[in-house]
mmCIF file of C-alpha atoms and ligand atoms in Angstrom:
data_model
loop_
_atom_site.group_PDB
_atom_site.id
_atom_site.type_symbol
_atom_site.label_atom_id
_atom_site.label_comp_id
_atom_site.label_asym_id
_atom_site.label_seq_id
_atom_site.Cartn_x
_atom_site.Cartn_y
_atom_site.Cartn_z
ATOM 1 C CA UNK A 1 -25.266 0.440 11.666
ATOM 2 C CA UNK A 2 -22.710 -1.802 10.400
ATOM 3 C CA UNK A 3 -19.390 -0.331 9.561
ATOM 4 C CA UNK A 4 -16.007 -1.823 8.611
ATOM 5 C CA UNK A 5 -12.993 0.583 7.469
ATOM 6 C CA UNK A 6 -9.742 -0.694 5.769
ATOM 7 C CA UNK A 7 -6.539 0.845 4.538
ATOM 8 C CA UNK A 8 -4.600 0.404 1.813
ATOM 9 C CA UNK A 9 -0.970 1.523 0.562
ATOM 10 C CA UNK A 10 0.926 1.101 -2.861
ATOM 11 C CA UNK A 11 4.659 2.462 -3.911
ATOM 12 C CA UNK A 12 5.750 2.039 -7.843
ATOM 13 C CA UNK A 13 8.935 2.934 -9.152
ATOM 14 C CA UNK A 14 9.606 5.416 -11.248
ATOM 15 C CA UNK A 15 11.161 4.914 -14.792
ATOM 16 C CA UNK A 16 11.773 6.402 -18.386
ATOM 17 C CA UNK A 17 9.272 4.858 -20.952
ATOM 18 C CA UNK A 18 5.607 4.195 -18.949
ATOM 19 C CA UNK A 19 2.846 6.115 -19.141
ATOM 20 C CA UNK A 20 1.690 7.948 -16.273
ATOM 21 C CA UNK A 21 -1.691 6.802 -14.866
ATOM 22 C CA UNK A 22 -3.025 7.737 -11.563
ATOM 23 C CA UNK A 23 -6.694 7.426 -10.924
ATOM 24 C CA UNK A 24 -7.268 6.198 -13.887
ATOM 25 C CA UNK A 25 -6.437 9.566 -15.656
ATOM 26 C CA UNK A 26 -3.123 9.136 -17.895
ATOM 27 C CA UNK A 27 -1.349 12.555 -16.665
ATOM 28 C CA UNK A 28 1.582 14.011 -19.222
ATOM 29 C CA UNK A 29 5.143 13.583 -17.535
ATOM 30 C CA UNK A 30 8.438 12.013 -18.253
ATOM 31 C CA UNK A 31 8.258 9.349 -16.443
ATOM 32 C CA UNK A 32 5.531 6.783 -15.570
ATOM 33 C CA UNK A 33 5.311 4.012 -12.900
ATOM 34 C CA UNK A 34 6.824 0.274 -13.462
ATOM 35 C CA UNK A 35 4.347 -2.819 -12.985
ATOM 36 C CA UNK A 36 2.798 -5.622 -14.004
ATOM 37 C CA UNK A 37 -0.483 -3.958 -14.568
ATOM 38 C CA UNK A 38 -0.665 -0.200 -15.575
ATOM 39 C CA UNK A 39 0.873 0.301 -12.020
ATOM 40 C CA UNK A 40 -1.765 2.907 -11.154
ATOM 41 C CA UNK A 41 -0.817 3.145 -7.425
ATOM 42 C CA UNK A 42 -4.228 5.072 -6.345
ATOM 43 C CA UNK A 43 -6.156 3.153 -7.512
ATOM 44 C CA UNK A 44 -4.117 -0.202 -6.272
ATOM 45 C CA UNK A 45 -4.133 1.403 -2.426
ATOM 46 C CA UNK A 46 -8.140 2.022 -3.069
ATOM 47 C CA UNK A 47 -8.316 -1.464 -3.812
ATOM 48 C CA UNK A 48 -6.610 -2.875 -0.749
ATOM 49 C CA UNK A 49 -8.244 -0.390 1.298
ATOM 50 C CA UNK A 50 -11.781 -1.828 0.249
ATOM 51 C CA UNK A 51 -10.258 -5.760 0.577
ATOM 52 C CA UNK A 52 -9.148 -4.764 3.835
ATOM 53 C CA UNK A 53 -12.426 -3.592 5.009
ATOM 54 C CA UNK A 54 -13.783 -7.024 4.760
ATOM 55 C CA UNK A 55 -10.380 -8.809 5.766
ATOM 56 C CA UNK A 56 -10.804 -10.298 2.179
ATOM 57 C CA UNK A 57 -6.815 -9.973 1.735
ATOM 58 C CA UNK A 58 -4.793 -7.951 -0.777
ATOM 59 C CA UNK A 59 -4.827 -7.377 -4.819
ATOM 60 C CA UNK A 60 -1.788 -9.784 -4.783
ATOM 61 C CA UNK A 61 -3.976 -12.317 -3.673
ATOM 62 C CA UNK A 62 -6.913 -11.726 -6.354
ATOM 63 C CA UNK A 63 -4.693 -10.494 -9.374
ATOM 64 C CA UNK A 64 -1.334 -12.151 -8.927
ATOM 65 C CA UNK A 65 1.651 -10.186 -10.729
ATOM 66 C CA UNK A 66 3.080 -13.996 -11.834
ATOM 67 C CA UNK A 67 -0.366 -14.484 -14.036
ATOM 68 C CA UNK A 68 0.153 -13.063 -17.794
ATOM 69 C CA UNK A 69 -3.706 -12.181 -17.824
ATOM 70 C CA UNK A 70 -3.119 -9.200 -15.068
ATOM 71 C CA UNK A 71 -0.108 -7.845 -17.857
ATOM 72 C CA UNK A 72 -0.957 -4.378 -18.680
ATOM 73 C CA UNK A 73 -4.397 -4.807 -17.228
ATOM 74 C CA UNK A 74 -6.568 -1.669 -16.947
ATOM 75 C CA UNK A 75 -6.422 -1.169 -12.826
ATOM 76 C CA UNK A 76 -10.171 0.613 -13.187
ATOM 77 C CA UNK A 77 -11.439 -3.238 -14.525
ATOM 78 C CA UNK A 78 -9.811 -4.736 -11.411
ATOM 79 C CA UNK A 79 -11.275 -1.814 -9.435
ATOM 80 C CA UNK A 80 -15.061 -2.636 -10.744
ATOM 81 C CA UNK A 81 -14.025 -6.549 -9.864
ATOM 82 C CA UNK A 82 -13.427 -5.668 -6.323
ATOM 83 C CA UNK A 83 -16.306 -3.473 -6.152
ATOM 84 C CA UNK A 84 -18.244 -5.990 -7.675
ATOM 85 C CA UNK A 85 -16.610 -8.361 -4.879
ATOM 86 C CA UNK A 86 -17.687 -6.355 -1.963
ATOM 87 C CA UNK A 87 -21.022 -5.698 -3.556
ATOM 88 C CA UNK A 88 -21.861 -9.185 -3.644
ATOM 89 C CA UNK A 89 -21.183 -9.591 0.059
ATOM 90 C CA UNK A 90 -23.948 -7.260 0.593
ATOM 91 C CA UNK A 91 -21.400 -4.082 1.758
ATOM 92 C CA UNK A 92 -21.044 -0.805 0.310
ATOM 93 C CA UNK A 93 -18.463 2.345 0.075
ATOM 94 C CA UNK A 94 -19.965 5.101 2.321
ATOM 95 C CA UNK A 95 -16.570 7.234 1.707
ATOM 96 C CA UNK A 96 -13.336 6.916 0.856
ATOM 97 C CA UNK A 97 -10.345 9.092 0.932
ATOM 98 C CA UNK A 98 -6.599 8.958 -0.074
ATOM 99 C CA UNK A 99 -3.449 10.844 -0.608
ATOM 100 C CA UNK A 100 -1.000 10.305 -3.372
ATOM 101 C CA UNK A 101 2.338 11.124 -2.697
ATOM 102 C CA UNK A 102 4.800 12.358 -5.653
ATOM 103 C CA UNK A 103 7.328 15.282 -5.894
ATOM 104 C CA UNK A 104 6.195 15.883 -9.425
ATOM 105 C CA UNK A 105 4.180 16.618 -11.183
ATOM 106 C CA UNK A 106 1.876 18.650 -9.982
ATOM 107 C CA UNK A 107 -1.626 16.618 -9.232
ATOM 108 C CA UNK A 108 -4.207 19.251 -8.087
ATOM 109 C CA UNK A 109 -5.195 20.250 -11.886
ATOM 110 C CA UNK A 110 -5.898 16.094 -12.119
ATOM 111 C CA UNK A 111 -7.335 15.486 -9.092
ATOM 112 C CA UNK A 112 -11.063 16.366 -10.000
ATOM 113 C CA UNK A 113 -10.931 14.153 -13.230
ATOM 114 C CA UNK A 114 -9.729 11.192 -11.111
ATOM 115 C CA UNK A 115 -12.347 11.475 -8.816
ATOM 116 C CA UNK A 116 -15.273 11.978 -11.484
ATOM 117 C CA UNK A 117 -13.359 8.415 -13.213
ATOM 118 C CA UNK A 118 -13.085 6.757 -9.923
ATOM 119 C CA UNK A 119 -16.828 7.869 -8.988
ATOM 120 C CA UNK A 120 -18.235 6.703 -12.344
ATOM 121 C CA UNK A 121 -16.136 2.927 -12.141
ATOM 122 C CA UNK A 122 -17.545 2.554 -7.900
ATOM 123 C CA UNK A 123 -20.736 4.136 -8.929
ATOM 124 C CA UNK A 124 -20.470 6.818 -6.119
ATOM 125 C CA UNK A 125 -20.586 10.081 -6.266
ATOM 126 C CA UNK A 126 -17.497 12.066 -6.511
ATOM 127 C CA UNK A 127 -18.690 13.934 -2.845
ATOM 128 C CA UNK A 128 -17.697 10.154 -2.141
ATOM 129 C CA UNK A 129 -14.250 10.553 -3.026
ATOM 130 C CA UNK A 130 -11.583 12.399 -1.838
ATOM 131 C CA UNK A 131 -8.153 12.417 -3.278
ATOM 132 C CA UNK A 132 -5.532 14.784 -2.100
ATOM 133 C CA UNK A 133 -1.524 15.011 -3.549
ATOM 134 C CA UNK A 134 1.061 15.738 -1.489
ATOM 135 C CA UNK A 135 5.065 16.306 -2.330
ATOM 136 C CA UNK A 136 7.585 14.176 0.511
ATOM 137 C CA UNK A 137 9.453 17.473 0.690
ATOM 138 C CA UNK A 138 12.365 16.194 -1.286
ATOM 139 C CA UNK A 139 13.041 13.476 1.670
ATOM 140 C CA UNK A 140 13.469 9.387 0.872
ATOM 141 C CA UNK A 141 12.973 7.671 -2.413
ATOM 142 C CA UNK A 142 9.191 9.687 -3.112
ATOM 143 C CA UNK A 143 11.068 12.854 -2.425
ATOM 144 C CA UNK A 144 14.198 12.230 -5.509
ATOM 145 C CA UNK A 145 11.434 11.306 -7.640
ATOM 146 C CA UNK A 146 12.458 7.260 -7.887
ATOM 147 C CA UNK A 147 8.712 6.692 -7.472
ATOM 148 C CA UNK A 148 4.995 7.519 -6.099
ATOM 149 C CA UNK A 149 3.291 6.630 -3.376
ATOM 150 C CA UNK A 150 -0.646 6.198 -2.262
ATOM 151 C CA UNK A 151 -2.617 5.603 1.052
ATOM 152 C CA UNK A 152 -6.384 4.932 1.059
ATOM 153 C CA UNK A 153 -8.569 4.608 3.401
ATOM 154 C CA UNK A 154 -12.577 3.875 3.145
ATOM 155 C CA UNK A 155 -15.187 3.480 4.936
ATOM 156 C CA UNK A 156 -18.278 0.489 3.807
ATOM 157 C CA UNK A 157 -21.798 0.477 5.122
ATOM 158 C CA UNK A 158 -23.776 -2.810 4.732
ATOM 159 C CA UNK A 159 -26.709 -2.435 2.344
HETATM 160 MG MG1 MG B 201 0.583 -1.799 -7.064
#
């Protein structure tokens, strides 16, 4: 069988007037993450983890920050691009799974609605998908809340 697995990782800051969006799921907090894009940092490590699979380079590469068009951009349309992307290079997702990493607020009540979203934009099933949320124990920048962290990693089957 042919198998390739990739990795991904994404860090946004932290600040006072963003929306929160993780998984594509907009979560009620007082802060939300800075970007270009909607800065949804799950999904952005998904999507490196699936480039990375194919050594087809990074979401810098495909949806610059400099380029106006990626401003605000909906990171579950640049998600179905990639997928598309892989798709046409005859590979699949088998699995994937990831861990976002925050001190607050608390993810778990979130987690299955980001995995139905996520499932629903891959066309997977959510069995597919496994996020899990983690605090840093108070340590480093994650852990005084300056921002959130994700790491993906999946696993693609050719069709
Ligand atoms: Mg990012």
């Amino acid at each position: 069988m042919d198998l390739r697995i990739g990795n991904g990782y994404d860090i946004h800051r932290l600040v006072s007037d963003r929306p929160l969006i993780l998984g594509g799921i907009q979560i009620a907090h007082g802060l939300g993450l800075l970007g270009h894009s909607d800065a949804d940092v799950l999904t952005h490590a998904i999507m490196d983890a699936m480039l990375g699979a194919l050594s087809l380079g990074d979401i810098g590469h495909y949806f610059p920050p400099s380029d106006p068009q990626w401003a605000g951009a909906d990171s579950l349309k640049l998600l179905a691009q990639v997928n598309e992307l892989i798709l046409s290079k005859g590979w699949k997702i088998n699995n994937l799974d990831s861990v976002i990493v925050a001190e607050r607020p608390k993810l778990k009540p979130h987690l299955q609605a980001m995995r139905d979203r996520l499932a629903t934009v891959l066309q997977l099933t959510a069995d597919q998908i496994s996020i899990k949320a983690t605090t840093n124990e108070k340590l480093g920048p994650v852990g005084r809340e300056e921002g959130i962290a994700a790491y993906a990693v999946t696993l693609l089957v050719k069709e």
